[in-house]
């Protein structure tokens, strides 16, 4: 479906599918509030005859808001069978998604700092601390059993030492405990020494870590790991090489504020989930001509 198929049309020019199996009445007010606050960012998808394939809730929300025109994407190339299948698939695939409660809670907490009320969209924004404690049994865990892996993460490779699983301590608990720092620092040192050998020397390589997101002061797990590893290896560690312009985990914005003297940079993070943070910080380094080696403590 090409973008040039999107156009604003009269809301009367499209119509819902009469046998739409999705019951969406409860979602209409929330979607209407989203359109009102953020604009109509996702078009309604219709077939060549103007019958809705995807976007029934957006259609009803538009009527609730009294909109006379709506953005529509015409999927004119779909066969009748494809259109029917797409209508079902579009609703079904969303059911496979789940929230990562800890990331969700952090995002909601961040938005609260900016006075954005996500309760208007159906999110429970009460009792943050109590809910965090209640989720501890469902949080990702790690048994800290060493399992070195090097694998592709999109356009780059990254090496990890541990993996999440059903056993062990919750990730948040591991990262809050200063006593875990030596284990991660020792693994980092051993890997770098074995990988780079005599090339690992002051003046050739340095260590940096990904930026702090929320806690600007106090104990920071990745920072302390890098500090200990750099001291043991005789390397320079550049603290707070990056700053986070936003705290959004999906579309983060970072800035390179310190430029290491060394041209070879070991970029470290304590945990990798989507790889977005590593990708963006690596890009900033590569754009400035640095060679980067990416290492992570835990693969989520």
PDB file of C-alpha atoms in Angstrom, residues 24-259:
ATOM      1  CA  UNK A  24     -15.088  -1.957  20.090  1.00  0.00           C
ATOM      2  CA  UNK A  25     -17.638   0.288  21.818  1.00  0.00           C
ATOM      3  CA  UNK A  26     -15.604   0.635  25.018  1.00  0.00           C
ATOM      4  CA  UNK A  27     -12.524   1.787  23.097  1.00  0.00           C
ATOM      5  CA  UNK A  28     -14.215   4.546  21.103  1.00  0.00           C
ATOM      6  CA  UNK A  29     -13.982   7.335  23.741  1.00  0.00           C
ATOM      7  CA  UNK A  30     -10.306   6.564  24.402  1.00  0.00           C
ATOM      8  CA  UNK A  31      -9.431   6.608  20.702  1.00  0.00           C
ATOM      9  CA  UNK A  32     -11.390   9.842  20.320  1.00  0.00           C
ATOM     10  CA  UNK A  33      -9.307  11.390  23.109  1.00  0.00           C
ATOM     11  CA  UNK A  34      -6.119  10.176  21.398  1.00  0.00           C
ATOM     12  CA  UNK A  35      -7.157  11.779  18.086  1.00  0.00           C
ATOM     13  CA  UNK A  36      -8.064  14.991  19.885  1.00  0.00           C
ATOM     14  CA  UNK A  37      -4.718  15.210  21.675  1.00  0.00           C
ATOM     15  CA  UNK A  38      -2.285  13.827  19.099  1.00  0.00           C
ATOM     16  CA  UNK A  39      -4.074  14.189  15.778  1.00  0.00           C
ATOM     17  CA  UNK A  40      -5.162  11.538  13.262  1.00  0.00           C
ATOM     18  CA  UNK A  41      -1.818   9.737  12.901  1.00  0.00           C
ATOM     19  CA  UNK A  42      -3.102   6.413  11.552  1.00  0.00           C
ATOM     20  CA  UNK A  43      -5.447   6.365   8.547  1.00  0.00           C
ATOM     21  CA  UNK A  44      -8.540   4.240   8.192  1.00  0.00           C
ATOM     22  CA  UNK A  45      -7.923   1.422   5.699  1.00  0.00           C
ATOM     23  CA  UNK A  46     -10.744   0.738   3.248  1.00  0.00           C
ATOM     24  CA  UNK A  47     -11.266  -1.353   0.136  1.00  0.00           C
ATOM     25  CA  UNK A  48     -11.944   0.056  -3.319  1.00  0.00           C
ATOM     26  CA  UNK A  49     -15.625   0.473  -2.443  1.00  0.00           C
ATOM     27  CA  UNK A  50     -14.951   2.446   0.727  1.00  0.00           C
ATOM     28  CA  UNK A  51     -15.773  -0.401   3.136  1.00  0.00           C
ATOM     29  CA  UNK A  52     -13.551  -0.369   6.188  1.00  0.00           C
ATOM     30  CA  UNK A  53     -10.888  -3.082   6.460  1.00  0.00           C
ATOM     31  CA  UNK A  54      -9.062  -1.691   9.501  1.00  0.00           C
ATOM     32  CA  UNK A  55     -10.029   1.277  11.633  1.00  0.00           C
ATOM     33  CA  UNK A  56     -13.613   0.752  12.756  1.00  0.00           C
ATOM     34  CA  UNK A  57     -12.802   2.236  16.145  1.00  0.00           C
ATOM     35  CA  UNK A  58     -11.125   5.257  14.570  1.00  0.00           C
ATOM     36  CA  UNK A  59     -14.194   5.673  12.362  1.00  0.00           C
ATOM     37  CA  UNK A  60     -16.578   5.663  15.341  1.00  0.00           C
ATOM     38  CA  UNK A  61     -14.253   7.974  17.269  1.00  0.00           C
ATOM     39  CA  UNK A  62     -14.249  10.399  14.345  1.00  0.00           C
ATOM     40  CA  UNK A  63     -18.039  10.497  14.361  1.00  0.00           C
ATOM     41  CA  UNK A  64     -17.971  11.069  18.132  1.00  0.00           C
ATOM     42  CA  UNK A  65     -15.670  14.053  17.581  1.00  0.00           C
ATOM     43  CA  UNK A  66     -17.861  15.377  14.798  1.00  0.00           C
ATOM     44  CA  UNK A  67     -15.154  15.173  12.128  1.00  0.00           C
ATOM     45  CA  UNK A  68     -16.374  15.758   8.601  1.00  0.00           C
ATOM     46  CA  UNK A  69     -13.217  14.413   6.898  1.00  0.00           C
ATOM     47  CA  UNK A  70     -10.830  11.596   7.840  1.00  0.00           C
ATOM     48  CA  UNK A  71      -7.545  10.260   6.395  1.00  0.00           C
ATOM     49  CA  UNK A  72      -8.169   7.105   4.405  1.00  0.00           C
ATOM     50  CA  UNK A  73      -5.814   4.595   2.815  1.00  0.00           C
ATOM     51  CA  UNK A  74      -7.358   2.770  -0.139  1.00  0.00           C
ATOM     52  CA  UNK A  75      -6.192  -0.851  -0.373  1.00  0.00           C
ATOM     53  CA  UNK A  76      -7.381  -1.245  -3.928  1.00  0.00           C
ATOM     54  CA  UNK A  77      -5.117  -4.122  -4.919  1.00  0.00           C
ATOM     55  CA  UNK A  78      -6.446  -6.675  -2.419  1.00  0.00           C
ATOM     56  CA  UNK A  79      -8.679  -9.467  -3.648  1.00  0.00           C
ATOM     57  CA  UNK A  80     -11.965 -10.094  -1.867  1.00  0.00           C
ATOM     58  CA  UNK A  81     -10.391 -13.008   0.026  1.00  0.00           C
ATOM     59  CA  UNK A  82      -7.318 -10.964   0.963  1.00  0.00           C
ATOM     60  CA  UNK A  83      -9.474  -8.102   2.198  1.00  0.00           C
ATOM     61  CA  UNK A  84     -11.503 -10.450   4.377  1.00  0.00           C
ATOM     62  CA  UNK A  85      -8.350 -12.094   5.742  1.00  0.00           C
ATOM     63  CA  UNK A  86      -6.638  -8.755   6.398  1.00  0.00           C
ATOM     64  CA  UNK A  87      -9.669  -7.457   8.325  1.00  0.00           C
ATOM     65  CA  UNK A  88      -9.446 -10.422  10.714  1.00  0.00           C
ATOM     66  CA  UNK A  89      -5.639 -10.510  10.884  1.00  0.00           C
ATOM     67  CA  UNK A  90      -5.355  -6.814  11.731  1.00  0.00           C
ATOM     68  CA  UNK A  91      -7.410  -7.352  14.881  1.00  0.00           C
ATOM     69  CA  UNK A  92      -5.975 -10.746  15.784  1.00  0.00           C
ATOM     70  CA  UNK A  93      -2.252  -9.947  15.722  1.00  0.00           C
ATOM     71  CA  UNK A  94      -2.698  -7.282  18.410  1.00  0.00           C
ATOM     72  CA  UNK A  95      -3.878  -9.996  20.803  1.00  0.00           C
ATOM     73  CA  UNK A  96      -0.404 -11.584  20.674  1.00  0.00           C
ATOM     74  CA  UNK A  97       1.259  -8.502  22.147  1.00  0.00           C
ATOM     75  CA  UNK A  98       1.900  -8.117  25.857  1.00  0.00           C
ATOM     76  CA  UNK A  99       3.076  -5.265  28.033  1.00  0.00           C
ATOM     77  CA  UNK A 100       6.473  -5.337  29.683  1.00  0.00           C
ATOM     78  CA  UNK A 101       5.112  -4.082  32.996  1.00  0.00           C
ATOM     79  CA  UNK A 102       8.345  -2.540  34.256  1.00  0.00           C
ATOM     80  CA  UNK A 103       8.974  -0.605  31.043  1.00  0.00           C
ATOM     81  CA  UNK A 104       5.303   0.395  30.901  1.00  0.00           C
ATOM     82  CA  UNK A 105       5.363   1.647  34.479  1.00  0.00           C
ATOM     83  CA  UNK A 106       8.497   3.703  33.825  1.00  0.00           C
ATOM     84  CA  UNK A 107       6.919   5.267  30.731  1.00  0.00           C
ATOM     85  CA  UNK A 108       3.725   6.119  32.616  1.00  0.00           C
ATOM     86  CA  UNK A 109       5.778   7.540  35.468  1.00  0.00           C
ATOM     87  CA  UNK A 110       7.787   9.673  33.029  1.00  0.00           C
ATOM     88  CA  UNK A 111       4.604  11.041  31.468  1.00  0.00           C
ATOM     89  CA  UNK A 112       3.281  11.877  34.910  1.00  0.00           C
ATOM     90  CA  UNK A 113       6.346  14.102  35.347  1.00  0.00           C
ATOM     91  CA  UNK A 114       5.164  16.028  32.270  1.00  0.00           C
ATOM     92  CA  UNK A 115       1.583  16.258  33.587  1.00  0.00           C
ATOM     93  CA  UNK A 116       0.211  13.956  30.875  1.00  0.00           C
ATOM     94  CA  UNK A 117      -2.797  12.045  32.194  1.00  0.00           C
ATOM     95  CA  UNK A 118      -2.706   8.602  30.599  1.00  0.00           C
ATOM     96  CA  UNK A 119      -5.816   7.594  32.566  1.00  0.00           C
ATOM     97  CA  UNK A 120      -7.750   9.276  29.753  1.00  0.00           C
ATOM     98  CA  UNK A 121      -6.600   6.428  27.517  1.00  0.00           C
ATOM     99  CA  UNK A 122      -7.492   3.656  29.936  1.00  0.00           C
ATOM    100  CA  UNK A 123      -4.165   3.226  31.768  1.00  0.00           C
ATOM    101  CA  UNK A 124      -4.119   2.670  35.519  1.00  0.00           C
ATOM    102  CA  UNK A 125      -1.822   5.373  36.872  1.00  0.00           C
ATOM    103  CA  UNK A 126      -2.452   4.822  40.578  1.00  0.00           C
ATOM    104  CA  UNK A 127      -0.206   3.271  43.251  1.00  0.00           C
ATOM    105  CA  UNK A 128       2.966   3.001  41.148  1.00  0.00           C
ATOM    106  CA  UNK A 129       5.134   1.622  43.956  1.00  0.00           C
ATOM    107  CA  UNK A 130       2.552  -0.924  45.065  1.00  0.00           C
ATOM    108  CA  UNK A 131       2.051  -2.185  41.523  1.00  0.00           C
ATOM    109  CA  UNK A 132       5.811  -2.444  40.944  1.00  0.00           C
ATOM    110  CA  UNK A 133       6.126  -4.620  44.041  1.00  0.00           C
ATOM    111  CA  UNK A 134       3.201  -6.813  42.978  1.00  0.00           C
ATOM    112  CA  UNK A 135       4.806  -7.449  39.579  1.00  0.00           C
ATOM    113  CA  UNK A 136       8.067  -8.716  40.979  1.00  0.00           C
ATOM    114  CA  UNK A 137       7.071 -12.337  40.521  1.00  0.00           C
ATOM    115  CA  UNK A 138       6.417 -11.767  36.811  1.00  0.00           C
ATOM    116  CA  UNK A 139       9.537  -9.708  36.103  1.00  0.00           C
ATOM    117  CA  UNK A 140      12.254 -11.133  33.898  1.00  0.00           C
ATOM    118  CA  UNK A 141      14.904 -12.956  35.931  1.00  0.00           C
ATOM    119  CA  UNK A 142      18.508 -13.965  35.457  1.00  0.00           C
ATOM    120  CA  UNK A 143      20.371 -16.814  37.149  1.00  0.00           C
ATOM    121  CA  UNK A 144      23.739 -15.186  36.327  1.00  0.00           C
ATOM    122  CA  UNK A 145      25.056 -18.390  34.772  1.00  0.00           C
ATOM    123  CA  UNK A 146      27.685 -17.363  32.265  1.00  0.00           C
ATOM    124  CA  UNK A 147      26.673 -18.009  28.660  1.00  0.00           C
ATOM    125  CA  UNK A 148      28.697 -15.903  26.245  1.00  0.00           C
ATOM    126  CA  UNK A 149      26.973 -15.226  22.931  1.00  0.00           C
ATOM    127  CA  UNK A 150      27.815 -12.991  19.996  1.00  0.00           C
ATOM    128  CA  UNK A 151      24.927 -12.340  17.667  1.00  0.00           C
ATOM    129  CA  UNK A 152      23.467  -9.947  15.144  1.00  0.00           C
ATOM    130  CA  UNK A 153      21.334  -7.092  16.403  1.00  0.00           C
ATOM    131  CA  UNK A 154      20.203  -5.583  13.150  1.00  0.00           C
ATOM    132  CA  UNK A 155      23.118  -3.756  11.527  1.00  0.00           C
ATOM    133  CA  UNK A 156      25.637  -4.586  14.255  1.00  0.00           C
ATOM    134  CA  UNK A 157      26.947  -7.469  16.382  1.00  0.00           C
ATOM    135  CA  UNK A 158      26.866  -7.554  20.157  1.00  0.00           C
ATOM    136  CA  UNK A 159      28.347  -9.905  22.758  1.00  0.00           C
ATOM    137  CA  UNK A 160      26.389 -10.817  25.898  1.00  0.00           C
ATOM    138  CA  UNK A 161      27.379 -12.783  29.014  1.00  0.00           C
ATOM    139  CA  UNK A 162      24.065 -13.752  30.637  1.00  0.00           C
ATOM    140  CA  UNK A 163      20.452 -14.363  29.596  1.00  0.00           C
ATOM    141  CA  UNK A 164      17.084 -13.835  31.209  1.00  0.00           C
ATOM    142  CA  UNK A 165      14.945 -16.816  32.104  1.00  0.00           C
ATOM    143  CA  UNK A 166      12.447 -18.175  34.592  1.00  0.00           C
ATOM    144  CA  UNK A 167      14.944 -18.660  37.422  1.00  0.00           C
ATOM    145  CA  UNK A 168      17.229 -16.364  39.360  1.00  0.00           C
ATOM    146  CA  UNK A 169      16.811 -12.845  40.659  1.00  0.00           C
ATOM    147  CA  UNK A 170      14.625 -10.154  39.081  1.00  0.00           C
ATOM    148  CA  UNK A 171      16.584  -7.901  36.719  1.00  0.00           C
ATOM    149  CA  UNK A 172      15.728  -4.768  38.689  1.00  0.00           C
ATOM    150  CA  UNK A 173      17.064  -6.363  41.871  1.00  0.00           C
ATOM    151  CA  UNK A 174      20.320  -7.358  40.164  1.00  0.00           C
ATOM    152  CA  UNK A 175      20.875  -3.826  38.861  1.00  0.00           C
ATOM    153  CA  UNK A 176      20.185  -2.237  42.237  1.00  0.00           C
ATOM    154  CA  UNK A 177      22.719  -4.375  44.124  1.00  0.00           C
ATOM    155  CA  UNK A 178      26.255  -2.921  44.210  1.00  0.00           C
ATOM    156  CA  UNK A 179      27.590  -6.352  45.183  1.00  0.00           C
ATOM    157  CA  UNK A 180      26.870  -7.587  41.648  1.00  0.00           C
ATOM    158  CA  UNK A 181      29.185  -5.041  40.038  1.00  0.00           C
ATOM    159  CA  UNK A 182      32.441  -7.074  40.424  1.00  0.00           C
ATOM    160  CA  UNK A 183      30.920 -10.129  38.702  1.00  0.00           C
ATOM    161  CA  UNK A 184      29.920  -8.106  35.635  1.00  0.00           C
ATOM    162  CA  UNK A 185      33.163  -6.112  35.622  1.00  0.00           C
ATOM    163  CA  UNK A 186      35.277  -9.282  35.834  1.00  0.00           C
ATOM    164  CA  UNK A 187      33.379 -10.844  32.918  1.00  0.00           C
ATOM    165  CA  UNK A 188      33.879  -7.697  30.871  1.00  0.00           C
ATOM    166  CA  UNK A 189      37.611  -7.638  31.642  1.00  0.00           C
ATOM    167  CA  UNK A 190      38.080 -11.325  30.828  1.00  0.00           C
ATOM    168  CA  UNK A 191      36.237 -11.009  27.519  1.00  0.00           C
ATOM    169  CA  UNK A 192      38.140  -7.895  26.435  1.00  0.00           C
ATOM    170  CA  UNK A 193      41.525  -9.343  27.385  1.00  0.00           C
ATOM    171  CA  UNK A 194      40.815 -12.591  25.527  1.00  0.00           C
ATOM    172  CA  UNK A 195      39.385 -10.787  22.486  1.00  0.00           C
ATOM    173  CA  UNK A 196      41.847  -7.937  22.030  1.00  0.00           C
ATOM    174  CA  UNK A 197      44.988  -9.275  23.714  1.00  0.00           C
ATOM    175  CA  UNK A 198      48.039  -7.004  23.438  1.00  0.00           C
ATOM    176  CA  UNK A 199      46.009  -4.436  21.476  1.00  0.00           C
ATOM    177  CA  UNK A 200      44.073  -3.687  24.643  1.00  0.00           C
ATOM    178  CA  UNK A 201      46.238  -0.906  26.003  1.00  0.00           C
ATOM    179  CA  UNK A 202      45.912   2.692  27.091  1.00  0.00           C
ATOM    180  CA  UNK A 203      45.952   4.998  24.106  1.00  0.00           C
ATOM    181  CA  UNK A 204      44.250   2.499  21.817  1.00  0.00           C
ATOM    182  CA  UNK A 205      40.938   1.568  23.454  1.00  0.00           C
ATOM    183  CA  UNK A 206      38.586   3.218  25.923  1.00  0.00           C
ATOM    184  CA  UNK A 207      35.275   2.328  27.573  1.00  0.00           C
ATOM    185  CA  UNK A 208      31.983   4.230  27.518  1.00  0.00           C
ATOM    186  CA  UNK A 209      28.481   3.266  28.558  1.00  0.00           C
ATOM    187  CA  UNK A 210      25.009   4.089  27.344  1.00  0.00           C
ATOM    188  CA  UNK A 211      23.348   7.138  28.922  1.00  0.00           C
ATOM    189  CA  UNK A 212      21.372   7.300  32.109  1.00  0.00           C
ATOM    190  CA  UNK A 213      17.671   7.611  31.436  1.00  0.00           C
ATOM    191  CA  UNK A 214      15.889   8.478  34.655  1.00  0.00           C
ATOM    192  CA  UNK A 215      18.298   8.453  37.574  1.00  0.00           C
ATOM    193  CA  UNK A 216      20.691  11.302  36.851  1.00  0.00           C
ATOM    194  CA  UNK A 217      22.479  10.965  40.175  1.00  0.00           C
ATOM    195  CA  UNK A 218      23.435   8.189  42.543  1.00  0.00           C
ATOM    196  CA  UNK A 219      24.304   4.555  41.874  1.00  0.00           C
ATOM    197  CA  UNK A 220      24.188   3.494  38.225  1.00  0.00           C
ATOM    198  CA  UNK A 221      24.901  -0.170  37.548  1.00  0.00           C
ATOM    199  CA  UNK A 222      26.444   0.103  34.063  1.00  0.00           C
ATOM    200  CA  UNK A 223      28.597   3.074  35.069  1.00  0.00           C
ATOM    201  CA  UNK A 224      30.107   1.273  38.041  1.00  0.00           C
ATOM    202  CA  UNK A 225      30.796  -1.848  35.971  1.00  0.00           C
ATOM    203  CA  UNK A 226      32.660   0.213  33.369  1.00  0.00           C
ATOM    204  CA  UNK A 227      34.550   2.151  36.029  1.00  0.00           C
ATOM    205  CA  UNK A 228      35.840  -1.028  37.693  1.00  0.00           C
ATOM    206  CA  UNK A 229      36.676  -2.744  34.384  1.00  0.00           C
ATOM    207  CA  UNK A 230      38.547   0.293  33.055  1.00  0.00           C
ATOM    208  CA  UNK A 231      40.587   0.581  36.239  1.00  0.00           C
ATOM    209  CA  UNK A 232      41.517  -3.117  36.132  1.00  0.00           C
ATOM    210  CA  UNK A 233      42.535  -2.956  32.458  1.00  0.00           C
ATOM    211  CA  UNK A 234      44.277   0.410  32.613  1.00  0.00           C
ATOM    212  CA  UNK A 235      41.875   1.998  30.147  1.00  0.00           C
ATOM    213  CA  UNK A 236      40.218   5.376  30.130  1.00  0.00           C
ATOM    214  CA  UNK A 237      36.545   5.386  31.076  1.00  0.00           C
ATOM    215  CA  UNK A 238      34.507   8.332  29.819  1.00  0.00           C
ATOM    216  CA  UNK A 239      31.543   8.785  32.108  1.00  0.00           C
ATOM    217  CA  UNK A 240      28.357  10.326  30.719  1.00  0.00           C
ATOM    218  CA  UNK A 241      29.623  10.330  27.139  1.00  0.00           C
ATOM    219  CA  UNK A 242      26.016  10.651  25.976  1.00  0.00           C
ATOM    220  CA  UNK A 243      22.992  12.489  27.255  1.00  0.00           C
ATOM    221  CA  UNK A 244      19.401  11.483  26.651  1.00  0.00           C
ATOM    222  CA  UNK A 245      17.347  14.292  25.158  1.00  0.00           C
ATOM    223  CA  UNK A 246      14.205  12.242  25.754  1.00  0.00           C
ATOM    224  CA  UNK A 247      13.373   9.301  27.995  1.00  0.00           C
ATOM    225  CA  UNK A 248      11.265   7.577  25.364  1.00  0.00           C
ATOM    226  CA  UNK A 249      12.422   3.966  24.942  1.00  0.00           C
ATOM    227  CA  UNK A 250      10.862   3.477  21.529  1.00  0.00           C
ATOM    228  CA  UNK A 251      12.198   6.569  19.746  1.00  0.00           C
ATOM    229  CA  UNK A 252      15.038   7.813  21.949  1.00  0.00           C
ATOM    230  CA  UNK A 253      17.117  10.875  21.143  1.00  0.00           C
ATOM    231  CA  UNK A 254      20.713  10.968  22.348  1.00  0.00           C
ATOM    232  CA  UNK A 255      23.577  13.401  21.991  1.00  0.00           C
ATOM    233  CA  UNK A 256      27.332  12.713  22.027  1.00  0.00           C
ATOM    234  CA  UNK A 257      28.636  15.276  24.520  1.00  0.00           C
ATOM    235  CA  UNK A 258      32.124  13.850  25.203  1.00  0.00           C
ATOM    236  CA  UNK A 259      34.541  12.865  22.452  1.00  0.00           C
TER     237      UNK A 259
END
